[in-house]
XYZ file of C-alpha atoms in Angstrom:
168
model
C -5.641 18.615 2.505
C -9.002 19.482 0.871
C -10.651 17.275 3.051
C -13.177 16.700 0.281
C -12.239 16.763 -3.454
C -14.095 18.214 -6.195
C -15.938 16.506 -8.380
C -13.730 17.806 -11.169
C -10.754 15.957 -9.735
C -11.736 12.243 -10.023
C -13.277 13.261 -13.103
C -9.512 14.641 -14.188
C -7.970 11.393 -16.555
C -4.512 12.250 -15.191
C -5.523 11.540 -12.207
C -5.472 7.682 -11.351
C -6.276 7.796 -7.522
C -6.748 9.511 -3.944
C -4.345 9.807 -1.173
C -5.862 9.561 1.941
C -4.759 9.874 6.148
C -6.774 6.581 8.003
C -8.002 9.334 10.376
C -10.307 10.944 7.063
C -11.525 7.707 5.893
C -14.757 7.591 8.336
C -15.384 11.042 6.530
C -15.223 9.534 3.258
C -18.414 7.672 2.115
C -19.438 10.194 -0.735
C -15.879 10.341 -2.233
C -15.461 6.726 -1.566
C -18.870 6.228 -3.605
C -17.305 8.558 -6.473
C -14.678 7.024 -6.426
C -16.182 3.484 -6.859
C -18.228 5.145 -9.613
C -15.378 6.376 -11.287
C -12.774 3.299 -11.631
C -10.648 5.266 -9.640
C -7.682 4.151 -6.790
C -8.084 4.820 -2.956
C -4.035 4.904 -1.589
C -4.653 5.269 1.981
C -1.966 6.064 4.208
C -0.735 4.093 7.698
C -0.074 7.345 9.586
C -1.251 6.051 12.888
C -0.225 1.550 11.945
C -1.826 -1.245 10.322
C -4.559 -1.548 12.770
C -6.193 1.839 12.414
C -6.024 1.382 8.948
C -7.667 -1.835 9.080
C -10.511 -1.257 10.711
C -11.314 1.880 8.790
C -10.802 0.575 5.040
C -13.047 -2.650 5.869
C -15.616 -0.772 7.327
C -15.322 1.503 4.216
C -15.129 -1.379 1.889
C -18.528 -2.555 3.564
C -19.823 0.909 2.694
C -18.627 0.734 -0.827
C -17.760 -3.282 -2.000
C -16.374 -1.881 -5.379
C -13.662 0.378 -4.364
C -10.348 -0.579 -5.934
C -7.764 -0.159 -2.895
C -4.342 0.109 -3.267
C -2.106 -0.451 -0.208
C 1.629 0.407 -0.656
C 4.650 0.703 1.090
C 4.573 -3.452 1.894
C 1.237 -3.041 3.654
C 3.455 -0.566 6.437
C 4.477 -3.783 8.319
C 7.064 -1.548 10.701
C 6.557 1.424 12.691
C 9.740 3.021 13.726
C 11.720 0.402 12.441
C 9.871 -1.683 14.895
C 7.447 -4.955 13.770
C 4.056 -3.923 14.140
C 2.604 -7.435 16.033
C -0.896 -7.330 14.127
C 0.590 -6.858 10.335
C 0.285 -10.429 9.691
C -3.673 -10.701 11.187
C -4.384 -7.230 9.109
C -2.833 -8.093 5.755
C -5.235 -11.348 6.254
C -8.130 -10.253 6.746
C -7.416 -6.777 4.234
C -7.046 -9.294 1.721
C -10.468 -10.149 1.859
C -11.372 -6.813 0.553
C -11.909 -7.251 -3.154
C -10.468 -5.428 -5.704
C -7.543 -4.657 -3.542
C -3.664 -4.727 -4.530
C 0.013 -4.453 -2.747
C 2.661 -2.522 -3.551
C 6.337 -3.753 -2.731
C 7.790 -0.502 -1.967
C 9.835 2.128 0.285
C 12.033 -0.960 1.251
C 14.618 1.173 2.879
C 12.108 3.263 5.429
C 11.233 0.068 6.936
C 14.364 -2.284 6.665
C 17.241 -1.866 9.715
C 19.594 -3.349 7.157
C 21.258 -1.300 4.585
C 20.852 -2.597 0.721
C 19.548 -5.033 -0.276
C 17.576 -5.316 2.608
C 16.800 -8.828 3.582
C 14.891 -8.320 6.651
C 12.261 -7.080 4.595
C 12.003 -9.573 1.931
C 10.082 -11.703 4.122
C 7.095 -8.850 4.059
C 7.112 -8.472 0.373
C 7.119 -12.872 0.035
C 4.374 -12.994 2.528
C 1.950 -10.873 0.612
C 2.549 -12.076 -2.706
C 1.705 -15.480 -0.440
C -1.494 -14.128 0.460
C -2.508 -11.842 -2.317
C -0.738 -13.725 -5.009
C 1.160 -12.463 -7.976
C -0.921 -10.872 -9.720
C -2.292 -8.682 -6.562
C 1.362 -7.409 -6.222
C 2.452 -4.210 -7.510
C 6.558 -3.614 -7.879
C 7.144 0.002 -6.539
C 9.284 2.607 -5.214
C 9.613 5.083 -2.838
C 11.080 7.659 -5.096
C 12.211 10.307 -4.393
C 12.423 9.633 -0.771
C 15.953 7.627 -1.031
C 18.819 8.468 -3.624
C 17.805 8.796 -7.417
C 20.897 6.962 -8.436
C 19.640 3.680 -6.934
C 15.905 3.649 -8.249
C 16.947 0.765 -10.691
C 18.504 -1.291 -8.089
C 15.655 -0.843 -6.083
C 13.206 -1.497 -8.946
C 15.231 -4.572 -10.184
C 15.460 -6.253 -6.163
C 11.379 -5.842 -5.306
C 10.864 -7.268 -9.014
C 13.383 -10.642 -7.997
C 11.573 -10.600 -4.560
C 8.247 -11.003 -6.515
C 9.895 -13.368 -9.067
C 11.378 -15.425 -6.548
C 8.261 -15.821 -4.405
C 6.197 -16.292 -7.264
C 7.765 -19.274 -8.616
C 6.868 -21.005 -4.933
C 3.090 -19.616 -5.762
């Protein structure tokens, strides 16, 4: 909401990264060179799809080759509950993007199938296929769904990972 952070806040130890909308990254070549600096995490966000985001982190990550990049939420491969046609193409070429890792989270925002949600298990195995296992990081999307299932959730993206990482 800043726009801008303070200096003061990447240099805060609790905190561990930036959230950020695609449409502020183009603004972002002086945080995104702090942030570089300082070891910290940029979490973008996928408000406007997969494509906008693209284009905006790689030409960041031109700008700045170091930053660490984390991209949750299975890489946002449904808008709407709808397949967004250039995930696949995007998740390529954003792997190319060193330092850059993949959460397998918020499994119920974009399944259309109620737990366990296989239709998105396919997401989560694909990117552990590209980005391999250790490139993966087993999330939630607490406290958007109900507290009482976080360790269902928790235990079903870590046998996703397990599971696709014994074909790796």
């Amino acid at each position: 909401d800043q726009r801008q952070p303070s200096q003061d806040v990447l240099q805060n130890d609790a905190v561990m990264g930036l959230r950020v909308r695609t449409t502020d990254l183009h603004q972002l070549q002086d945080v995104a060179t702090r942030l570089e600096t300082s070891g910290k995490w940029l979490v973008p966000h996928a408000e406007n799809g997969i494509g906008p985001l693209r284009k905006e982190l790689l030409a960041l990550a031109g700008r700045a080759p170091d930053l660490r990049i984390y991209l949750p939420h299975l890489v946002w491969p449904r808008q709407n509950k709808i397949d967004t046609g250039e995930w696949e193409a995007a998740v390529s070429e954003l792997h190319e993007i060193p330092g850059t890792v993949v959460g397998i989270s918020a499994l119920a925002h974009f399944s259309r199938e109620p737990f366990p949600h296989p239709d998105v298990e396919v997401f989560a195995a694909r990117l552990i296929e590209i980005f391999g296992p250790a490139s993966i990081v087993v999330a939630s999307d607490y406290p958007m769904f109900e507290k009482t299932l976080y360790t269902r959730y928790m235990q079903l993206a870590q046998a996703w990972v397990r599971r696709a990482d014994a074909k790796w």
